[in-house]
Structure formats: structure tokens, C-alpha cells
Short mmCIF file of C-alpha atoms and ligand atoms in Angstrom, two decimals:
data_model
loop_
_atom_site.label_atom_id
_atom_site.label_comp_id
_atom_site.label_asym_id
_atom_site.label_seq_id
_atom_site.Cartn_x
_atom_site.Cartn_y
_atom_site.Cartn_z
CA LEU O 1 29.83 -2.55 -6.42
CA LYS O 2 29.62 -2.28 -10.19
CA LEU O 3 26.04 -1.01 -10.12
CA GLU O 4 26.96 1.42 -7.37
CA ASN O 5 29.74 2.91 -9.51
CA GLU O 6 27.40 3.05 -12.45
CA LEU O 7 24.90 4.99 -10.33
CA ARG O 8 27.60 7.51 -9.39
CA LYS O 9 28.47 7.92 -13.06
CA ALA O 10 24.80 8.24 -13.93
CA LEU O 11 24.47 11.21 -11.59
CA ILE O 12 27.50 12.94 -13.11
CA ASN O 13 26.41 12.18 -16.67
CA GLU O 14 22.82 13.26 -16.00
CA GLU O 15 21.32 9.93 -17.03
CA PHE O 16 18.35 10.16 -14.69
CA VAL O 17 15.02 11.42 -15.96
CA LEU O 18 11.68 12.14 -14.36
CA TYR O 19 8.40 10.60 -15.39
CA TYR O 20 5.15 12.13 -14.23
CA GLN O 21 1.89 10.48 -13.18
CA PRO O 22 -1.20 12.69 -13.20
CA GLN O 23 -3.38 13.01 -10.12
CA VAL O 24 -6.97 13.54 -11.17
CA GLU O 25 -9.91 15.15 -9.41
CA ILE O 26 -12.73 12.64 -9.95
CA GLU O 27 -15.56 15.16 -10.03
CA SER O 28 -14.08 17.37 -12.77
CA GLY O 29 -11.77 14.87 -14.49
CA ARG O 30 -9.06 17.52 -14.27
CA ILE O 31 -5.39 16.97 -13.56
CA VAL O 32 -4.77 18.66 -10.21
CA GLY O 33 -1.27 17.41 -9.46
CA VAL O 34 1.55 15.18 -10.68
CA GLU O 35 3.86 12.73 -8.94
CA ALA O 36 7.46 12.76 -10.13
CA LEU O 37 8.97 9.27 -10.47
CA ILE O 38 12.60 8.65 -11.35
CA ARG O 39 13.88 6.52 -14.21
CA TRP O 40 17.41 5.80 -15.35
CA ASN O 41 18.02 6.28 -19.04
CA HIS O 42 20.95 3.89 -19.24
CA PRO O 43 23.25 4.22 -22.31
CA ASP O 44 23.09 0.43 -22.99
CA LYS O 45 20.10 -0.91 -21.07
CA GLY O 46 17.58 1.77 -22.02
CA MET O 47 15.00 3.01 -19.54
CA VAL O 48 15.65 1.32 -16.18
CA MET O 49 12.82 1.29 -13.62
CA PRO O 50 13.44 2.48 -10.04
CA ASN O 51 12.91 -0.93 -8.42
CA HIS O 52 16.14 -1.99 -10.18
CA PHE O 53 18.30 0.71 -8.62
CA ILE O 54 16.52 2.55 -5.77
CA PRO O 55 17.10 -0.29 -3.24
CA LEU O 56 20.87 -0.21 -3.90
CA ALA O 57 20.85 3.59 -3.90
CA GLU O 58 19.21 3.44 -0.47
CA GLU O 59 21.69 0.88 0.87
CA SER O 60 24.73 2.75 -0.40
CA GLY O 61 23.53 6.20 0.62
CA LEU O 62 23.52 7.39 -2.99
CA ILE O 63 19.81 7.99 -2.58
CA VAL O 64 20.69 11.27 -0.87
CA PRO O 65 22.36 12.93 -3.89
CA ILE O 66 19.93 11.15 -6.24
CA GLY O 67 16.98 12.35 -4.18
CA GLU O 68 18.37 15.84 -4.27
CA TRP O 69 18.60 15.63 -8.05
CA VAL O 70 14.94 14.51 -8.16
CA LEU O 71 13.87 17.35 -5.92
CA ARG O 72 15.69 19.98 -7.96
CA ALA O 73 14.55 18.57 -11.30
CA ALA O 74 10.92 18.37 -10.13
CA CYS O 75 10.88 21.92 -8.75
CA LYS O 76 12.59 23.27 -11.86
CA GLN O 77 10.12 21.51 -14.17
CA ASN O 78 7.10 22.68 -12.20
CA LYS O 79 8.38 26.26 -12.28
CA THR O 80 8.93 25.96 -16.04
CA TRP O 81 5.36 24.70 -16.56
CA GLN O 82 4.06 27.67 -14.61
CA SER O 83 6.16 30.08 -16.70
CA GLU O 84 4.78 28.46 -19.84
CA GLY O 85 1.24 29.19 -18.72
CA TYR O 86 0.03 25.78 -17.55
CA THR O 87 -2.40 25.88 -14.63
CA PRO O 88 -0.25 25.80 -11.49
CA MET O 89 -0.46 22.53 -9.59
CA PRO O 90 1.64 20.78 -6.96
CA ILE O 91 4.33 18.30 -7.94
CA SER O 92 4.97 15.50 -5.46
CA VAL O 93 8.35 13.99 -4.79
CA ASN O 94 9.12 10.78 -2.87
CA LEU O 95 11.49 11.26 0.04
CA SER O 96 13.52 8.26 1.11
CA MET O 97 14.14 7.35 4.74
CA ARG O 98 17.73 8.56 4.57
CA GLN O 99 16.70 11.92 3.17
CA PHE O 100 14.09 12.32 5.86
CA PHE O 101 16.68 11.64 8.55
CA GLN O 102 19.34 13.73 6.86
CA HIS O 103 20.90 16.57 8.75
CA ASN O 104 19.57 19.92 7.52
CA LEU O 105 16.90 18.55 5.18
CA LYS O 106 14.98 21.78 5.66
CA GLY O 107 18.01 23.84 4.55
CA LYS O 108 18.48 21.70 1.44
CA ILE O 109 14.86 21.94 0.41
CA SER O 110 14.71 25.63 1.05
CA HIS O 111 17.88 26.06 -1.05
CA VAL O 112 16.32 24.15 -3.96
CA LEU O 113 13.14 26.22 -3.72
CA GLU O 114 15.20 29.42 -3.82
CA GLN O 115 17.36 28.22 -6.71
CA THR O 116 14.39 27.19 -8.82
CA GLY O 117 12.05 29.98 -7.78
CA LEU O 118 9.19 27.53 -7.16
CA ASP O 119 6.53 28.66 -4.71
CA PRO O 120 6.69 26.09 -1.84
CA ALA O 121 2.91 25.69 -2.02
CA TYR O 122 3.49 23.81 -5.30
CA LEU O 123 5.82 21.23 -3.82
CA GLU O 124 4.53 18.14 -2.01
CA LEU O 125 6.83 15.73 -0.19
CA GLU O 126 5.76 12.09 0.15
CA ILE O 127 6.95 10.20 3.18
CA THR O 128 5.99 6.68 4.24
CA GLU O 129 4.60 5.53 7.55
CA SER O 130 7.84 3.74 8.44
CA MET O 131 9.61 7.11 8.52
CA THR O 132 7.30 8.27 11.30
CA MET O 133 8.12 5.46 13.74
CA ASP O 134 10.38 7.78 15.69
CA VAL O 135 7.44 9.99 16.56
CA GLU O 136 9.38 12.84 18.15
CA HIS O 137 11.76 13.10 15.21
CA ALA O 138 8.90 12.92 12.74
CA ILE O 139 6.92 15.68 14.40
CA LEU O 140 9.94 17.99 14.62
CA SER O 141 11.00 17.32 11.01
CA LEU O 142 7.49 17.73 9.69
CA LEU O 143 7.05 21.01 11.55
CA GLU O 144 10.27 22.28 9.96
CA LEU O 145 9.11 21.25 6.50
CA LYS O 146 5.66 22.75 7.03
CA ALA O 147 7.32 26.00 8.12
CA LEU O 148 8.82 26.22 4.62
CA GLY O 149 5.30 26.20 3.22
CA VAL O 150 5.52 22.85 1.43
CA ASN O 151 2.86 20.11 1.60
CA VAL O 152 3.43 16.70 3.10
CA SER O 153 1.62 13.48 2.28
CA ILE O 154 1.85 9.96 3.65
CA ASP O 155 2.49 7.52 0.83
CA ASP O 156 1.42 3.85 0.79
CA PHE O 157 -0.95 4.64 3.65
CA GLY O 158 -2.26 1.60 5.48
CA THR O 159 0.67 -0.70 4.77
CA GLY O 160 2.96 0.32 7.59
CA TYR O 161 3.03 1.55 11.09
CA SER O 162 -0.03 3.66 11.65
CA SER O 163 -1.07 4.82 15.03
CA LEU O 164 -4.22 6.82 14.58
CA TYR O 165 -3.33 8.68 17.75
CA TYR O 166 -0.13 10.03 16.22
CA LEU O 167 -1.70 10.57 12.83
CA LYS O 168 -3.72 13.30 14.48
CA LYS O 169 -0.53 14.87 15.85
CA PHE O 170 1.50 14.85 12.64
CA PRO O 171 1.36 18.12 10.70
CA ILE O 172 0.52 16.47 7.37
CA ASP O 173 -1.81 17.45 4.55
CA LYS O 174 -2.78 14.30 2.73
CA LEU O 175 -3.02 10.52 2.83
CA LYS O 176 -2.31 8.41 -0.23
CA ILE O 177 -4.25 5.16 0.09
CA ASP O 178 -1.97 2.30 -0.92
CA ARG O 179 -2.86 0.53 -4.13
CA SER O 180 -2.93 -2.87 -2.41
CA PHE O 181 -6.23 -1.83 -0.79
CA VAL O 182 -7.65 -0.28 -3.94
CA ARG O 183 -6.87 -3.31 -6.09
CA ASP O 184 -9.59 -5.52 -4.59
CA ILE O 185 -12.25 -3.04 -3.49
CA MET O 186 -14.75 -4.54 -5.94
CA VAL O 187 -14.15 -8.13 -4.86
CA ASP O 188 -13.09 -8.02 -1.21
CA PRO O 189 -15.60 -6.46 1.20
CA ASN O 190 -12.83 -6.04 3.78
CA ASP O 191 -10.77 -3.89 1.43
CA ALA O 192 -13.88 -1.92 0.48
CA ALA O 193 -14.56 -1.28 4.16
CA ILE O 194 -10.95 -0.28 4.86
CA VAL O 195 -10.85 2.17 1.97
CA ALA O 196 -14.24 3.68 2.84
CA THR O 197 -13.13 4.06 6.45
CA ILE O 198 -9.80 5.70 5.58
CA ILE O 199 -11.62 8.19 3.35
CA ALA O 200 -14.19 9.02 6.04
CA MET O 201 -11.39 9.45 8.58
CA THR O 202 -9.52 11.91 6.36
CA HIS O 203 -12.63 14.08 6.15
CA HIS O 204 -12.96 14.10 9.93
CA LEU O 205 -9.27 14.90 10.40
CA ASN O 206 -9.40 17.59 7.69
CA LEU O 207 -6.84 15.82 5.55
CA LYS O 208 -6.86 15.47 1.80
CA VAL O 209 -6.98 11.97 0.37
CA ILE O 210 -5.95 10.32 -2.88
CA ALA O 211 -6.40 6.70 -3.93
CA GLU O 212 -3.48 5.07 -5.72
CA GLY O 213 -3.51 2.28 -8.26
CA VAL O 214 -6.97 2.96 -9.70
CA GLU O 215 -7.23 0.77 -12.78
CA THR O 216 -10.97 0.34 -13.49
CA GLU O 217 -14.07 2.44 -13.86
CA ASP O 218 -15.79 0.42 -11.12
CA GLN O 219 -13.02 1.30 -8.69
CA LEU O 220 -13.32 4.94 -9.72
CA ASN O 221 -17.09 4.92 -9.10
CA PHE O 222 -16.69 3.23 -5.74
CA LEU O 223 -14.15 5.85 -4.68
CA TYR O 224 -16.33 8.71 -5.90
CA GLN O 225 -19.37 7.37 -4.06
CA ASN O 226 -17.29 7.12 -0.93
CA ARG O 227 -16.20 10.76 -1.25
CA CYS O 228 -12.61 10.25 -2.33
CA ASN O 229 -11.74 13.41 -4.25
CA GLU O 230 -8.62 12.43 -6.13
CA VAL O 231 -7.16 9.36 -7.82
CA GLN O 232 -3.92 8.28 -9.41
CA GLY O 233 -3.55 5.14 -11.50
CA TYR O 234 -3.50 3.41 -14.85
CA TRP O 235 -7.23 4.08 -15.41
CA TYR O 236 -6.24 7.64 -16.26
CA SER O 237 -2.56 7.30 -17.02
CA PRO O 238 0.64 5.48 -16.09
CA PRO O 239 3.69 7.62 -15.32
CA VAL O 240 4.64 9.31 -18.61
CA ASN O 241 7.46 11.47 -19.91
CA ARG O 242 7.36 15.27 -19.97
CA VAL O 243 6.06 15.57 -23.53
CA GLU O 244 3.19 13.11 -22.93
CA LEU O 245 2.27 14.84 -19.68
CA GLU O 246 2.21 18.24 -21.39
CA HIS O 247 -0.06 16.78 -24.06
CA MET O 248 -2.53 15.71 -21.33
CA LEU O 249 -2.28 19.08 -19.59
CA LYS O 250 -3.17 20.80 -22.87
CA ASN O 251 -5.82 18.44 -24.20
CA GLY O 252 -7.29 16.90 -21.06
CA ILE O 253 -6.84 13.37 -19.89
O1 LIG S 1 6.69 3.80 -11.30
P1 LIG S 1 7.35 3.25 -10.31
O2 LIG S 1 7.94 1.99 -10.92
O3 LIG S 1 8.03 4.50 -10.71
O4 LIG S 1 8.10 3.40 -8.91
C1 LIG S 1 8.56 2.27 -8.22
C2 LIG S 1 8.97 2.62 -6.82
O5 LIG S 1 10.11 3.48 -6.83
C3 LIG S 1 7.90 3.34 -6.02
O6 LIG S 1 7.79 2.71 -4.75
C4 LIG S 1 8.40 4.71 -5.85
O7 LIG S 1 8.04 5.26 -4.60
C5 LIG S 1 9.92 4.57 -5.96
N1 LIG S 1 10.46 5.80 -6.51
C6 LIG S 1 10.22 6.32 -7.73
N2 LIG S 1 10.84 7.51 -7.87
C7 LIG S 1 11.48 7.75 -6.70
C8 LIG S 1 12.27 8.83 -6.21
O8 LIG S 1 12.50 9.84 -6.88
N3 LIG S 1 12.78 8.73 -4.96
C9 LIG S 1 12.53 7.63 -4.17
N4 LIG S 1 13.07 7.61 -2.95
N5 LIG S 1 11.76 6.60 -4.59
C10 LIG S 1 11.24 6.66 -5.84
O1 LIG S 2 5.64 6.11 -4.63
P1 LIG S 2 4.80 4.90 -4.91
O2 LIG S 2 5.26 3.63 -4.27
O3 LIG S 2 3.36 5.14 -4.64
O4 LIG S 2 5.02 4.75 -6.50
C1 LIG S 2 3.99 4.61 -7.36
C2 LIG S 2 4.16 3.28 -8.04
O5 LIG S 2 2.89 2.76 -8.43
C3 LIG S 2 4.98 3.37 -9.32
O6 LIG S 2 5.67 2.19 -9.46
C4 LIG S 2 3.87 3.45 -10.38
O7 LIG S 2 4.33 3.07 -11.66
C5 LIG S 2 2.88 2.47 -9.80
N1 LIG S 2 1.50 2.66 -10.27
C6 LIG S 2 0.88 3.81 -10.53
N2 LIG S 2 -0.40 3.59 -10.91
C7 LIG S 2 -0.60 2.26 -10.87
C8 LIG S 2 -1.73 1.41 -11.15
O8 LIG S 2 -2.82 1.85 -11.49
N3 LIG S 2 -1.54 0.08 -10.98
C9 LIG S 2 -0.36 -0.45 -10.58
N4 LIG S 2 -0.28 -1.77 -10.46
N5 LIG S 2 0.72 0.31 -10.30
C10 LIG S 2 0.62 1.66 -10.45
MN1 LIG S 3 4.71 7.92 -4.10
NA1 LIG S 4 2.20 4.22 -2.98
#
């Protein structure tokens, strides 16, 4: 209960901050997108990572107002970057299960887009496979979100429920290959085969694809040879604060 109260206070006192991880087009080495990831700048504990508070936020329902803060902060920051002359690129935001099942999610997102003035084409919402288990709900929700003009990606792809039949029916734009598959592509032929197959499938289904958790040059080369266009991972950059991200946007990664 103590942590829960602290989280409520943190929202009021604006103690949350966003970090940003670049998404890089392999061919050009250019940053083509960023994922927003929350941190808690705690007055005593310093920078607290999301795995220490997101699970409780999800349990308690606080993830809804926290998620709304993330959405607004990400849209606002992306709009600011565009006003400052940075090359426009999408910012992706993680949606939690509760947000995805929230009444009037579309209205809330559309309100944030209006408030911040961000073009919906520059917002990407990440959902996980487990949120699509109720197929009818998922299709209806995704159609509503797509009608706003935002992009939708499936995060941690391959780790959850994945019916290829429904994948074809979901109005989504992109798959993010989970880092657990990428980690061993150079040592485990099964993981190499899985990753190569997911990439090939995305091309056939006309989806974009990004590999997460890329940490080595060998992994990068493997992904490039297998026609994966984009990567995210420590090889290029961990999630960084706004100033560090702006430095990379200006000077290259
Ligand atoms: O860098 P990293 O430690 O940021 O993230 C750890 C986990 O926390 C990831 O699984 C990520 O999806 C989750 N996470 C980070 N930011 C957010 C957020 O804004 N909303 C939600 N729902 N999850 C987040
Ligand atoms: O939303 P998602 O669960 O994909 O959150 C991304 C998580 O992955 C964050 O915790 C982020 O810090 C972490 N991450 C990003 N790049 C790498 C990487 O190259 N290696 C590892 N181990 N983790 C990464
Ligand atoms: Mn994510
Ligand atoms: Na992921």
C-alpha cells in the first residue's frame, strides 16, 4: 500500500520522466523512430526502473493515469522536436492491458493528440499479443485506433499467443521481434530460423518489422542479411534521456 500511495504522489508531483530508445534503420544507420520508456525519478531513491513499479501500477489500476501521462508526455515531446526542426519520426508508447481494455481509449488518445497538436501518423502504440486474445475486442479496438491515424505494433512478438490466422486479420502495422529470440541467433540455429521466418512473414503480410535487443554487430549483420529493416538495442543505444537523445539526433548515432 505504501508504494501505491507513493505512486499516486509521484503522479501529482510530476516525478515520472521519459527515456527514449532509438530505432535505427540498418541500411542507412539513421534513427527512424524512438520508443518512450517510463522511469520514476524518486526524491530519495533516484531513478527507479519500470520493473520496480509498473507491475504494482498494473495491479492497482494506477497504470491507467500513469499510461495517460506517458502518452501525453510522449506526444508533447515529439511535437516539440518537430517544432525545433528535427526530422519528424514516430514515437512509440507501450499500452498496458488495462489501457487497451479501457472504456473510450480512442477518445482519450484523440484528446491527447488534439491537446498536443501531434500528427497521429507520428504516434505508434505498442500492444502485446496477450491483449489480442479476445480477438473480437482486439479487432474492434484496433480498427478504432487505426481510424485515428495512429500506428500500431505488436511488442514482444513471438512470446505470447500468436495465431497466424488472426495476425492476418488484425489491422496492425508492425511486429517487434522479442529480444529473447534475437539474443541467441548466432548460437542457436532454432532461434536463427525463427527470426528469419518472422521477418519473411512480415514481408509477405506487408507489415513492418523491427528486431529488439540487438547487442552485437554479428546479430546486426544476420538481421540485415535476412532483410530486417530496423533494429533497437544496446548495440546502438540503451534508452537515454532527452538531452542524450537530442545529441544523437543531431550528430548521428
Ligand atoms: O527499459 P525498460 O527497463 O524501460 O522497460 C522495462 C519494462 O517496462 C518493459 O517491458 C516495458 O515495456 C515496460 N514499460 C516501460 N515504459 C512503460 C510505459 O510507459 N507503459 C507501460 N505499460 N510499460 C512500460
Ligand atoms: O517494451 P519492451 O518490453 O520491449 O521494453 C524494452 C525493454 O528492453 C526495456 O527494458 C529496455 O531497457 C530493454 N532493452 C532495450 N534494448 C536492449 C538490449 O539490447 N538488450 C537487453 N537485454 N535489453 C534491452
Ligand atoms: Mn515496447
Ligand atoms: Na519487447
